[in-house]
Amino acid sequence: MLQVWALDGIREITPGDDLVRVILDAVDAAPGADTALRDGDIVVVTSKIVSKAEGRIIHAADREDAITRETVRLVASRTSPTGHVTRIVENPLGIVSAAAGVDASNTPEGTVLLLPVDPDASARRIAEGLRSVARVGVIITDTLGRAWREGQTDHAIGAGGIHVFEDLRGTTDAEGRPLVVTLPCVADEIAAATDLVKGKASRRPVAIVRGRGDLVGDLDLPGARSIVRDPERDMFRQGADEAYAEGFAAGRAARD
């Protein structure tokens, strides 16, 4: 049976805070013996509090400037009828998302929050600290949109001590047919599940998942960076308008 619950009582995080201690204090304050950390639990942490603890808060009067600084590659850009510009970009972590993960919500006026510099390393540090109590895995999440689908879900951007994929290739389905390409990204599935209990404005940035202890492993397992598809295997490197403009320009240049 899979159990998922959020931790209450986590205070506002400030630069330099020890997230391991903050999480353990919240676990200790939770009612009932069943909420204590056990071997095989997965602790899922919203990237926002990791960024705050690591001091990834910067002063930025214009969020767009911060997005530009965090952009490695522009994938697509659209201007709405009201003049608002949405940029889908690749950030230094290789993640393709709107606004490079720059967040202006729940931060002091005149500041924005950047994603952790290395979410996998952050997840491993938290997992190592929590393993003083129980052998757990850690996932760090951020909210991302999905190509071809409306709305957003939480995804894993950092992972420590957990298998991010469940490789079913080489096994068979219920009818005995071989599975050739089936590789569920269980880290993303877990991230999305915990968003159902954490919420966006309830100040519950940490959740516990119990029932998938088979996914918990050594701290040197590949992290969430391994989820990002290699560029040479990416069939959709650009937005349609950007690809058309580039091809049109190349055609004109060849003609001239």
XYZ file of C-alpha atoms in Angstrom, residues 20 122-132 134-138 160-161 219:
20
model
C 17.797 18.072 7.889
C 21.409 19.006 -2.296
C 19.225 15.881 -2.259
C 22.191 13.657 -1.426
C 23.198 15.921 1.477
C 19.682 15.874 2.903
C 19.425 12.107 2.439
C 22.791 11.563 4.130
C 21.687 13.664 7.097
C 18.315 11.958 7.434
C 19.967 8.548 7.304
C 21.172 9.170 10.831
C 16.441 5.946 8.832
C 17.621 4.789 5.413
C 15.514 7.089 3.254
C 15.685 8.492 -0.246
C 15.173 12.176 -1.077
C 19.567 11.320 -3.644
C 19.614 7.687 -2.597
C 23.609 7.655 -2.181
